[in-house]
XYZ file of C-alpha atoms in Angstrom:
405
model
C -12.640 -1.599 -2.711
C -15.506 1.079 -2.147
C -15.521 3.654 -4.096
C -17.061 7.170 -3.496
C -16.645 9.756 -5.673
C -16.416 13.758 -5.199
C -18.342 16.136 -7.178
C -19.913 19.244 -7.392
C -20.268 22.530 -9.429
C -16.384 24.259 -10.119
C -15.078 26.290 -7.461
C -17.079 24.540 -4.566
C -14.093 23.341 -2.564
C -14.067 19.739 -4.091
C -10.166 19.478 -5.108
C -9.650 20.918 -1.339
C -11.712 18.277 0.315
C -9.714 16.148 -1.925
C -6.274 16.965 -1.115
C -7.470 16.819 2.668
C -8.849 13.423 2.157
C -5.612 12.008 0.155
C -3.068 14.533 1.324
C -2.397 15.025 -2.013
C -1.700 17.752 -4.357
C -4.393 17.727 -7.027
C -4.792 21.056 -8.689
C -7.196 23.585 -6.902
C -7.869 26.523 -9.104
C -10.137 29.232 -8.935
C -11.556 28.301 -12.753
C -13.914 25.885 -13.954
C -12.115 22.139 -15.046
C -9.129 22.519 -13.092
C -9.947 18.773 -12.330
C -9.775 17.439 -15.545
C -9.508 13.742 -14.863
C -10.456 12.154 -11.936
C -7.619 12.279 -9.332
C -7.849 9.043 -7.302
C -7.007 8.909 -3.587
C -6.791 5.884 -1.336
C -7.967 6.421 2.129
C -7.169 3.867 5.179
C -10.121 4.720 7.330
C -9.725 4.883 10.450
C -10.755 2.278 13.290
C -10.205 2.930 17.125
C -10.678 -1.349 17.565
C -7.397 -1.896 15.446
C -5.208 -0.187 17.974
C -7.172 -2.275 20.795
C -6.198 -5.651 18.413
C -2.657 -4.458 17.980
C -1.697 -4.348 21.506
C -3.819 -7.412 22.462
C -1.902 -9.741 19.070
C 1.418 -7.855 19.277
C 0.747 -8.706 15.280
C 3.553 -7.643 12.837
C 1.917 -5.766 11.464
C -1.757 -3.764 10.934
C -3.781 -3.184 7.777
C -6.844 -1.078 8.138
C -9.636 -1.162 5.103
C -9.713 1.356 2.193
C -11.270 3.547 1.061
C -11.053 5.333 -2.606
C -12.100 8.609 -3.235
C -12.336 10.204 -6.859
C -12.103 13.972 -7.490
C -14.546 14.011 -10.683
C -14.511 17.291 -12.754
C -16.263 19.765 -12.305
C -19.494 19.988 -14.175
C -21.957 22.852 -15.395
C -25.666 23.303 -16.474
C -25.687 20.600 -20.029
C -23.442 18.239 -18.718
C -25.924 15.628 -19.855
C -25.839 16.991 -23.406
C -22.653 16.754 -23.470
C -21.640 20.486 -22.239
C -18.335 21.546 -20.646
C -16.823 18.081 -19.284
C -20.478 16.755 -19.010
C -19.468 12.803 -20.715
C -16.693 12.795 -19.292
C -17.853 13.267 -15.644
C -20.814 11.196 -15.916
C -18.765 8.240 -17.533
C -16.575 8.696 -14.253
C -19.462 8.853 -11.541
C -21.563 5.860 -13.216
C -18.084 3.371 -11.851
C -18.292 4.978 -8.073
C -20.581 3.178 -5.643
C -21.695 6.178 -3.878
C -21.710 10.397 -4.425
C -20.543 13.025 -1.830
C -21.432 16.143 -3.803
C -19.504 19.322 -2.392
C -21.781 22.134 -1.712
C -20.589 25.603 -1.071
C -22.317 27.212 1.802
C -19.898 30.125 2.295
C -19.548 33.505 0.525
C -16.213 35.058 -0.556
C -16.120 37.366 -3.470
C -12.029 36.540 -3.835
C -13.543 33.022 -4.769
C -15.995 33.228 -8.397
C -19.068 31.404 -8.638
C -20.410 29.900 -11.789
C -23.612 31.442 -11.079
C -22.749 35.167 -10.135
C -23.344 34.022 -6.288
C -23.656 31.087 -3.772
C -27.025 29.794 -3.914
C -26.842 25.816 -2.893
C -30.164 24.663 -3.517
C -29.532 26.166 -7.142
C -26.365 24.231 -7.550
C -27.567 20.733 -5.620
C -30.728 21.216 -8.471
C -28.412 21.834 -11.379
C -26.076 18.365 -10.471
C -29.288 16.088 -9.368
C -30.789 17.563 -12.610
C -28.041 16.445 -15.144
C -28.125 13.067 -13.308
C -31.343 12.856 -13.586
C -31.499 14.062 -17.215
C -28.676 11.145 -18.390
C -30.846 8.754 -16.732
C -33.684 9.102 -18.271
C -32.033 8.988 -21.565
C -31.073 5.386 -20.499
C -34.353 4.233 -18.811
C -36.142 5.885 -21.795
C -33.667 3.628 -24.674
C -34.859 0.821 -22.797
C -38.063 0.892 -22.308
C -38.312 1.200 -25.981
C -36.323 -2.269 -26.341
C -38.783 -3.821 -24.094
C -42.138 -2.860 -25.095
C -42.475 -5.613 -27.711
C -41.607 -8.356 -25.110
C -43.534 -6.806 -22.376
C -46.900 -6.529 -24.788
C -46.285 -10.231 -25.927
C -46.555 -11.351 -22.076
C -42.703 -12.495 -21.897
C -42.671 -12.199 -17.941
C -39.170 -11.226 -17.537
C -39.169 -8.480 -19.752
C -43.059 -7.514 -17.922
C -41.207 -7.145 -14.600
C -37.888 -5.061 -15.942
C -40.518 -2.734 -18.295
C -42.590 -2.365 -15.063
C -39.360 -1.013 -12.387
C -37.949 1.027 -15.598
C -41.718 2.977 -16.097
C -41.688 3.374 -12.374
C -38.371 4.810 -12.686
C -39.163 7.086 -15.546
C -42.513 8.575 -14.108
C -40.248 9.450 -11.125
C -37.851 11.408 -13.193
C -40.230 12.826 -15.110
C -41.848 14.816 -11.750
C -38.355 15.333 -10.929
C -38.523 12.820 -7.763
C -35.821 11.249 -7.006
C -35.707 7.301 -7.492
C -34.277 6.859 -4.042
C -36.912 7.723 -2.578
C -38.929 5.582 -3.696
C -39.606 2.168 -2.363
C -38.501 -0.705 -4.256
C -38.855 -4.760 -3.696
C -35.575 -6.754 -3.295
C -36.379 -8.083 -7.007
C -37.057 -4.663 -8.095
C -33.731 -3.675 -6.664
C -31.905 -6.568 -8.346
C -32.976 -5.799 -11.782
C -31.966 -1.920 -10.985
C -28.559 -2.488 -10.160
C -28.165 -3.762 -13.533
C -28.463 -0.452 -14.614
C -25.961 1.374 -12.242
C -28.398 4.593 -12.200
C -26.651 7.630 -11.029
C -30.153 8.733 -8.890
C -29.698 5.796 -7.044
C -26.500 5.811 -6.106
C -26.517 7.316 -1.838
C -25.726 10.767 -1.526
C -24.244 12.505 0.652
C -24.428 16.326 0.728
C -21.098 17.418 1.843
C -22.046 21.770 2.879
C -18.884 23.382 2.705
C -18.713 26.508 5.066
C -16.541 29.413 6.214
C -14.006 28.172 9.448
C -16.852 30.637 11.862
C -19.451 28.549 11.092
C -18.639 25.590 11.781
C -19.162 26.668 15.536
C -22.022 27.958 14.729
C -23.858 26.584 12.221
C -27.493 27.188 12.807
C -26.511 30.716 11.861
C -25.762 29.703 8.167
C -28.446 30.304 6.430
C -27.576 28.861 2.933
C -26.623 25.141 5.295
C -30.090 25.523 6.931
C -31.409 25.803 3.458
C -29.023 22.872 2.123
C -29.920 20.395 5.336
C -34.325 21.550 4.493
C -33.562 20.450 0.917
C -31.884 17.260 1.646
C -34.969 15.576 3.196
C -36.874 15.989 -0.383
C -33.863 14.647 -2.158
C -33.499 11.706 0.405
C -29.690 12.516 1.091
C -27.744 13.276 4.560
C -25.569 16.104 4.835
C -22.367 16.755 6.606
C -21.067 19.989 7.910
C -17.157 20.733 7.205
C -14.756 23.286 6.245
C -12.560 22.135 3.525
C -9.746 24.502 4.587
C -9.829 23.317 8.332
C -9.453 19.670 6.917
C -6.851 20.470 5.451
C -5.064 22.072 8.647
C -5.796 18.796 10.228
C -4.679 16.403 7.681
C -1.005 18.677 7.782
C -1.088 17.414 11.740
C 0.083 14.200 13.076
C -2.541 12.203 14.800
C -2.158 13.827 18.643
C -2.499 16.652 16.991
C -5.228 15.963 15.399
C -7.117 15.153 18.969
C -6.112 18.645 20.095
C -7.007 20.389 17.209
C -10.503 18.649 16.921
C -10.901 19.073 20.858
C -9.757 22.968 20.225
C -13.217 22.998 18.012
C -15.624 21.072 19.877
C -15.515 18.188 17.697
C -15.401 14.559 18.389
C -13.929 13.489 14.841
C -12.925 15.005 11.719
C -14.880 16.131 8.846
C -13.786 13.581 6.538
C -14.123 10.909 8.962
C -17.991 11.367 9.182
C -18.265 11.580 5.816
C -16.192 8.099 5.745
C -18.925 6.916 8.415
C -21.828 8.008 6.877
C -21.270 6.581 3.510
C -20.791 3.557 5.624
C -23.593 3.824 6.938
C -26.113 4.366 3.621
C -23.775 1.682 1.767
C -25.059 -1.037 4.721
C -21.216 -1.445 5.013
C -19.686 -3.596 7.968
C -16.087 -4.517 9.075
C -15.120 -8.269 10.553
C -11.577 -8.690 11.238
C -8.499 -11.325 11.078
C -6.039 -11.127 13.940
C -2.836 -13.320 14.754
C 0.880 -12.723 14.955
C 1.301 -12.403 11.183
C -0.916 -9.229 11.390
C -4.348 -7.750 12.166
C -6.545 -6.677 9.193
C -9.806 -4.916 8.926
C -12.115 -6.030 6.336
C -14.646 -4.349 4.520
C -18.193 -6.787 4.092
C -22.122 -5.854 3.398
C -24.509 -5.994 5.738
C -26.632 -9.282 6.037
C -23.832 -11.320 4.305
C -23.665 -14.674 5.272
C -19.715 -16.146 6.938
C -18.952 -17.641 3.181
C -19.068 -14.600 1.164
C -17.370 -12.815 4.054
C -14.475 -15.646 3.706
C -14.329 -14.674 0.007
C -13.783 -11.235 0.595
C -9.963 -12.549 1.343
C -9.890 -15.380 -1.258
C -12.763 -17.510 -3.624
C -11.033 -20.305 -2.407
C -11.987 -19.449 0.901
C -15.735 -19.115 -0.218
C -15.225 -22.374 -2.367
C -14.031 -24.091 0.068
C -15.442 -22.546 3.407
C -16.227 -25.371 6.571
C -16.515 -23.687 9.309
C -15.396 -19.913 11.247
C -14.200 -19.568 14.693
C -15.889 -16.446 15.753
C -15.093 -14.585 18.674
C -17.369 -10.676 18.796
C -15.058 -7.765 19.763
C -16.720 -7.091 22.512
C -16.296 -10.196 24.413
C -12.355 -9.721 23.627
C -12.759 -6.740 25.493
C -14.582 -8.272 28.446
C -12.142 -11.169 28.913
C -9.132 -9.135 28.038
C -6.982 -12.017 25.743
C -8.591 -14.212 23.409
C -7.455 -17.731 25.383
C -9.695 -16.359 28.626
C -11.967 -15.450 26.353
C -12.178 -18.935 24.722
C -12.210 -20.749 27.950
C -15.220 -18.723 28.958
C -17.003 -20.390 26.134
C -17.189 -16.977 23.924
C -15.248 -18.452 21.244
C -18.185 -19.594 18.461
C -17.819 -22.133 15.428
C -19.718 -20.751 13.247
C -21.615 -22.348 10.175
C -22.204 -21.725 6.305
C -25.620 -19.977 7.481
C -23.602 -17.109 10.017
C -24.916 -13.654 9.496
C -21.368 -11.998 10.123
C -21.522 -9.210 12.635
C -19.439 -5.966 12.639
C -16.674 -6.555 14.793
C -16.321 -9.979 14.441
C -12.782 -11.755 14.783
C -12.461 -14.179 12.618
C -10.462 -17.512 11.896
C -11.557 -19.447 8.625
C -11.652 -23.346 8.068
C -11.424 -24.709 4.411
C -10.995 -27.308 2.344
C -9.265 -26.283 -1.233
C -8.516 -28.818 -3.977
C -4.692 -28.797 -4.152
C -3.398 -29.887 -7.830
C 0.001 -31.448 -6.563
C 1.232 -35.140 -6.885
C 0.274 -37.312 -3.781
C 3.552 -38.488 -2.570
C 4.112 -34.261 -2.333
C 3.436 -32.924 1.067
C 2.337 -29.138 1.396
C 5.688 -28.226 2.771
C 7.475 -30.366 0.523
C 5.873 -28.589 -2.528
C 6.595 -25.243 -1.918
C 10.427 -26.198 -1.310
C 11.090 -27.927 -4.432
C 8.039 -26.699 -6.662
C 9.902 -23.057 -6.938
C 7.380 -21.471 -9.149
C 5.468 -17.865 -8.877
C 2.405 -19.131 -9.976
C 2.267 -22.237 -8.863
C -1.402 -22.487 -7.389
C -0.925 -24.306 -3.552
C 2.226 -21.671 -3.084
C -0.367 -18.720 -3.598
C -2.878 -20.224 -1.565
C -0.932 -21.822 0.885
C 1.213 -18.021 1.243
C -2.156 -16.190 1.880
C -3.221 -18.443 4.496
C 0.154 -18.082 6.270
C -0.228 -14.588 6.416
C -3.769 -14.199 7.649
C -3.678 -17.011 9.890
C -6.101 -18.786 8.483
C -6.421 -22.880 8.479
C -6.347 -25.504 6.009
C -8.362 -28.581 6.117
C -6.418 -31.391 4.208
């Protein structure tokens, strides 16, 4: 499941956002730490093509993807040295797969800042800073480790030493190693790592209910959306507070509200999108009477590994995929018109999946049951939990998916 996690300097409007996210009720205090540990949210996002799939399958039922959001601590100037919740916050963000730091572009004197007042480029500098600051301390151990191997011409440790000093001279200058152009190899030994300054980021500018109307006349956002091209982040415009009016509304409400603003979606829905978006995230789906289901799969990854995404076995095993693109649905109205029109595809093990894709799998799986047993006869009289064809034969009945025997 993707993970993004929520941060940002105390008294920003993170454990808001939160509880508008989650609809939870994790503690928003005006003092630094209320968030002590991370509060963990899951989020079904939200997909205008399941309702389409629901009324064309009449499925059972429908399961949208997730999406988990983690309300980090708050940290403050040190956190890298250890200062206020510092290790504990950056043990949290190295495990999320991307950042949405919460910036606070309003001013309120019944709400304290850290600093004495709201400056964001101050507080964006002081986060990216600390981040910065624990990576180096990582890159820098490990260069040290290398140098030996890298001098003695060992050519794996010549290429890891050579990223990692790229890396480093980056930090040092305090540019950001996102920026920075890296070759798929390069990129492959990085992710080893799990750097924090190369994690996306997404500045999320906080502002005052007015503004959002108006936000050109905002002068700390127009200084927060100038800074974000040197950093190499995006930034969304919200009000925490108005997200959490509309999360309190059920979902026509939610259209009126939105409309009421001048807005085509919520707040935390573009955020949802955009992380999407600099993730290289995709979503193929499974449809039949059993139920339709949204799945979550990179960019560029091949029919296989999307097949594993629901089970190894599927991956393991994987023959072909019946493929039918959302958009011809659409255009032919049911899937059996839109299979006689020839728009139903069976797709290979070399299928660059595309978003949208509805998707029936074809497998064979090695089935550890005595010969003379048929599939139906072993899950009548084999009554055990664990027993392995009863698993695998259970998922497949629910996500109408085929077995090859």
């Amino acid at each position: 499941m993707l993970k993004a996690g929520i941060v940002g300097l105390p008294n920003v409007g993170k454990s808001t956002l939160f509880n508008a996210i989650t609809k939870a009720e994790a503690l928003a205090a005006n003092y630094p730490f209320a968030t002590i540990d991370p509060n963990v949210g899951i989020v079904y996002v939200q997909d205008p093509r399941l309702d389409v799939l629901e009324k064309i399958y009449k499925p059972k039922k429908v399961i949208p993807t997730a999406y988990e959001f983690i309300d980090i601590a708050g940290l403050v100037r040190g956190a890298s040295k250890g200062e206020g919740l510092g290790n504990q916050f950056l043990s949290h963000i190295r495990e999320v797969d991307a950042i949405c730091q919460v910036v606070r572009c309003f001013d309120d004197s019944n709400i304290t800042h850290v600093d004495g007042e709201v400056d964001p480029i101050r507080d964006v500098e002081t986060i990216n800073i600390e981040l910065s600051l624990s990576d180096l301390e990582q890159v820098d151990k490990r260069i040290s480790r290398l140098e030996k191997k890298a001098k003695a011409k060992v050519k794996e440790a010549i290429e890891e030493y050579d990223v990692l000093v790229k890396i480093k001279d980056a930090l040092d200058q305090g540019i950001s190693p996102r920026t920075l152009d890296f070759s798929e190899e390069e990129l492959k030994t990085i992710k080893n790592f799990n750097l924090l300054t190369m994690k996306p980021m997404i500045y999320v500018a906080n502002v005052a209910e007015e503004d959002l109307h108006h936000p050109e006349s905002n002068r700390h956002y127009q200084a927060l959306l100038h800074q974000s091209k040197t950093d190499g982040t995006e930034v969304i415009l919200i009000s925490a507070q108005v997200e959490m009016e509309i999360a309190s509304l059920d979902k026509e409400e939610q259209l009126h509200f939105l409309e009421a603003y001048g807005l085509k979606q919520s707040g935390l829905n573009r955020v949802i999108e955009k992380s999407y978006e600099l993730l290289g995230l995709k979503t193929y789906f499974t449809a039949g009477e059993p139920e339709v289901r949204a799945w979550t799969f990179k960019n560029g990854m091949k029919a296989p590994q999307c097949a594993g995404i629901i089970h190894s076995d599927f991956e393991r095993g994987f023959i072909k995929a019946e493929t039918l693109a959302y958009d011809d649905l659409i255009k032919y109205k049911t899937p059996q018109l839109a299979k006689e029109n020839g728009r139903v595809r069976l797709e290979g093990k070399d299928y660059l999946v595309q978003d949208g894709d509805i998707m029936l799998f074809r497998f064979n799986v090695w089935l550890p049951i005595k010969p003379k047993w048929s599939v139906h006869q072993s899950i009548l009289h084999q009554n055990r939990s664990e027993n392995y064809i009863t698993r695998v034969f259970m998922i497949l009945v629910k996500i109408g998916c085929r077995i090859c025997l």
